[in-house]
Structure formats: C-alpha cells, structure tokens
Short mmCIF file of C-alpha atoms in Angstrom, two decimals:
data_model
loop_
_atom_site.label_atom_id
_atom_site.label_comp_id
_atom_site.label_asym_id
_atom_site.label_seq_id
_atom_site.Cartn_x
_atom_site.Cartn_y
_atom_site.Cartn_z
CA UNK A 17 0.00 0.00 0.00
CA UNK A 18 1.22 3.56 0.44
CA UNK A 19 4.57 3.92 2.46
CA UNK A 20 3.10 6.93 4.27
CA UNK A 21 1.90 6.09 7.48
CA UNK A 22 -1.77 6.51 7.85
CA UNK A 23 -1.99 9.91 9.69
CA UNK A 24 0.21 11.29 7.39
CA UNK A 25 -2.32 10.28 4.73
CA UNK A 26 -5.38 11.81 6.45
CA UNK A 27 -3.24 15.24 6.10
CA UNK A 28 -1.50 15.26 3.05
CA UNK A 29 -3.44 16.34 0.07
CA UNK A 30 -3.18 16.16 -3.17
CA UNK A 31 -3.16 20.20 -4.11
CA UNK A 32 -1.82 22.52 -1.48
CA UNK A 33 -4.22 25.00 0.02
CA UNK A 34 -4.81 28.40 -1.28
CA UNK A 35 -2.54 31.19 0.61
CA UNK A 36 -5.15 33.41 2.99
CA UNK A 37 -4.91 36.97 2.48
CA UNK A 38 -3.03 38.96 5.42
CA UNK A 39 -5.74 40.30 7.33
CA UNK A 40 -5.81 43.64 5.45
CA UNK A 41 -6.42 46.90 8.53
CA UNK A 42 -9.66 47.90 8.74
CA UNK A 43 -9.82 51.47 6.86
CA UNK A 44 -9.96 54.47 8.90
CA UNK A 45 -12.88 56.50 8.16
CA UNK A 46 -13.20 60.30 8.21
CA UNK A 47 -15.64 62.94 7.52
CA UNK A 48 -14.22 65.26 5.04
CA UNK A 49 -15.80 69.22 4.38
CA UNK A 50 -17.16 69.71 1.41
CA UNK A 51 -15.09 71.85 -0.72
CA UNK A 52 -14.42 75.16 -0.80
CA UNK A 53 -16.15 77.50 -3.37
CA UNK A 54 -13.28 78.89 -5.79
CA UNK A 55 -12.79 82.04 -5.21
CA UNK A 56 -13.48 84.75 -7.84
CA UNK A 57 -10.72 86.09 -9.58
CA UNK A 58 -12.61 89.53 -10.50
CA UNK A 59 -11.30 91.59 -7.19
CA UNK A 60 -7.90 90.89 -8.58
CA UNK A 61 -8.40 91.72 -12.17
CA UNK A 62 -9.76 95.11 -10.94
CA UNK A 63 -7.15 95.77 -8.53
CA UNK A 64 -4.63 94.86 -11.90
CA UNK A 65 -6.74 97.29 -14.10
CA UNK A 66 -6.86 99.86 -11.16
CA UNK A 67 -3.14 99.64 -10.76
CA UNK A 68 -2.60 99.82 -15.09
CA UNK A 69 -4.93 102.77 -15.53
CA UNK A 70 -3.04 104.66 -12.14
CA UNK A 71 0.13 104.33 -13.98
CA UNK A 72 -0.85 105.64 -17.55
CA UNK A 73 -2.55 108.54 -15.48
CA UNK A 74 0.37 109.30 -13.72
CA UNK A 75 2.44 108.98 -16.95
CA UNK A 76 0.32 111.38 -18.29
CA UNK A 77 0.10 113.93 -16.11
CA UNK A 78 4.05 113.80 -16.04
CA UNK A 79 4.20 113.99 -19.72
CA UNK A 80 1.65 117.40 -19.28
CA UNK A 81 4.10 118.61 -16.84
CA UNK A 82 7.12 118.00 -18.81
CA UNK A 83 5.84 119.72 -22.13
CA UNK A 84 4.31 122.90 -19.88
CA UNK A 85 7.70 122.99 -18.27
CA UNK A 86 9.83 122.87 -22.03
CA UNK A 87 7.20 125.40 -22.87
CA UNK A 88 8.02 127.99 -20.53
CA UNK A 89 12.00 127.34 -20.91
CA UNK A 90 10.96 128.04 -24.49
CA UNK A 91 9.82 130.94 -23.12
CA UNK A 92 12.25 132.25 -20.64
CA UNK A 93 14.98 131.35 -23.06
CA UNK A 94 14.04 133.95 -25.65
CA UNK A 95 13.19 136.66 -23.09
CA UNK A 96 17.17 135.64 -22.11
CA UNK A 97 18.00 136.54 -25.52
CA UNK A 98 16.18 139.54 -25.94
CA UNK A 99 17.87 141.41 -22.91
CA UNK A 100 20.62 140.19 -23.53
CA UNK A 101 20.58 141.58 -26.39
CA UNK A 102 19.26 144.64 -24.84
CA UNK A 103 22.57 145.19 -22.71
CA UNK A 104 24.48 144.70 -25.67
CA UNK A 105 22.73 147.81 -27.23
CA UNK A 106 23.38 149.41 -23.89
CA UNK A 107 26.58 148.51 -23.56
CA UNK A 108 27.78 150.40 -26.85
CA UNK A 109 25.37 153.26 -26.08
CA UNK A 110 27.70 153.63 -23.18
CA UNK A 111 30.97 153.26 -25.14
CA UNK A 112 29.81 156.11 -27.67
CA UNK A 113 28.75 158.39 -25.01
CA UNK A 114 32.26 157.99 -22.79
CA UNK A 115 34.24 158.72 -26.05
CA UNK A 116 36.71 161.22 -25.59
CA UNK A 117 35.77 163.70 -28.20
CA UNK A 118 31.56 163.23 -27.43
CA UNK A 119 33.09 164.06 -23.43
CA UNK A 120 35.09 167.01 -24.45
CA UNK A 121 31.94 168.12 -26.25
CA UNK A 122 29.37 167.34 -23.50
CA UNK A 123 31.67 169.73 -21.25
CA UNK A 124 31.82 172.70 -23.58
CA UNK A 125 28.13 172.65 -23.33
CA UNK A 126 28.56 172.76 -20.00
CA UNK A 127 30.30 175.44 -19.77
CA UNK A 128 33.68 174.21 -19.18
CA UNK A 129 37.46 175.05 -20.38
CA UNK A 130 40.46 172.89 -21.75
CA UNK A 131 42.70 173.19 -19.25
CA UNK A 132 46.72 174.61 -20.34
CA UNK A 133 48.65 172.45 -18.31
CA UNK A 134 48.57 169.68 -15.60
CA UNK A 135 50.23 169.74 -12.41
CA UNK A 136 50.01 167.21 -9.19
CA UNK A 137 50.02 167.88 -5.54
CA UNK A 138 52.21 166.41 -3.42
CA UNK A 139 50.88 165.91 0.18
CA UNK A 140 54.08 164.73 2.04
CA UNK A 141 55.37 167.94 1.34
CA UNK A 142 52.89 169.98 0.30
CA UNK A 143 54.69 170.43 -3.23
CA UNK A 144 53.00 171.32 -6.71
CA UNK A 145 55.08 169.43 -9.54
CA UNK A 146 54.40 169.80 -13.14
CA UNK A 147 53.63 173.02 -14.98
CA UNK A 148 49.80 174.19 -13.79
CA UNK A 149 48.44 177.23 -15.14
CA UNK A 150 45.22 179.02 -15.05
CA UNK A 151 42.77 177.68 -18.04
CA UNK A 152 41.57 180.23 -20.59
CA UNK A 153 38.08 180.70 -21.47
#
C-alpha cells in the first residue's frame, strides 16, 4: 500500500491549500468638508486694471508737466535773448557816449574850459610838480 503512514495520509493532500490573504487593517474613516467655493478672480483683475490705468494717469500727467515745463524754458529762453541783447545795445550806447571827443563836447556845453597844463600835488610835502596854469576861457 502507500509507504506513508496513515496519519500522514489523512493530512496530506493532493493540491496545497490556497494562501489566505493577510488580514488587510480595517480602513480608517473620516468625515471630510465639502469643498471650498473657488474664489473669484474679479477683485484681482480690478485691482490689476486699477493699478494699469493709475500708472498711464500718472504717466500722463508727467508727460503734461514735462511739455508745460519745455514750454516755458521756451519761453524764458528767448526773453534771455532779448535782454541780452538789450545790454548789448546798452553797452555800446555807453561806449559812444564815454568817447573822448563826445566828453570834451558834453563839457563845452557845459560850460567848461580845456585846461593849459597839468600839475600834481604832493601831500608829504605839500609840493606842486608839473607846470599848472590858469585855463583860458
């Protein structure tokens, strides 16, 4: 018969048994929230538009400033010619009138006489040198 002894027999089989799953943990259960509503994005996008339309104002209103400002050096610039220009005229006004011959004849309508000669005063001394004489007139 069978060289196994007989309780041997009673356990061996002829296919093996199927493996048993590992005991798999029990899951953990949790009560979730439900989600969130998403929040609108249109705050933002104003705040970016606010923000865009600030700038170009201020970009503006710089640009006004700049061209009123170039304007009036414009301005002041050609008033800077003109008086210059004016002390220029002055200037040789001046020159003509301090010339020696328009002097000598401003004083003869004055009244006044060439004088003859020249002579200088010495104060340490109390000397006249040079040749003075009375003028003529």
């Amino acid at each position: 018969m069978s060289a196994l002894p007989a309780s041997a027999a009673r356990t061996a089989r002829a296919y093996p048994l199927p493996a048993r799953p590992a005991a798999a943990p029990a899951p953990r259960l949790r009560v979730v929230r439900a989600p969130e509503q998403a929040r609108s994005r249109v705050p933002f996008v104003i705040a970016c538009m606010a923000i865009l339309a600030g700038a170009l104002l201020t970009a503006l209103l710089l640009n006004t400033q700049m061209a009123s400002l170039a304007f009036e050096r414009y301005e002041l610039s050609n008033e800077l010619s003109r008086l210059d220009q004016d002390r220029k005229d002055l200037v040789a006004a001046l020159d003509q009138r301090s010339s020696p011959a328009r002097l000598a004849e401003a004083a003869r309508g004055l009244g006044m006489v060439e004088a003859n000669g020249t002579g200088w005063l010495r104060l340490a001394d109390g000397s006249v040198q040079g040749a003075p004489a009375p003028a003529g007139g």
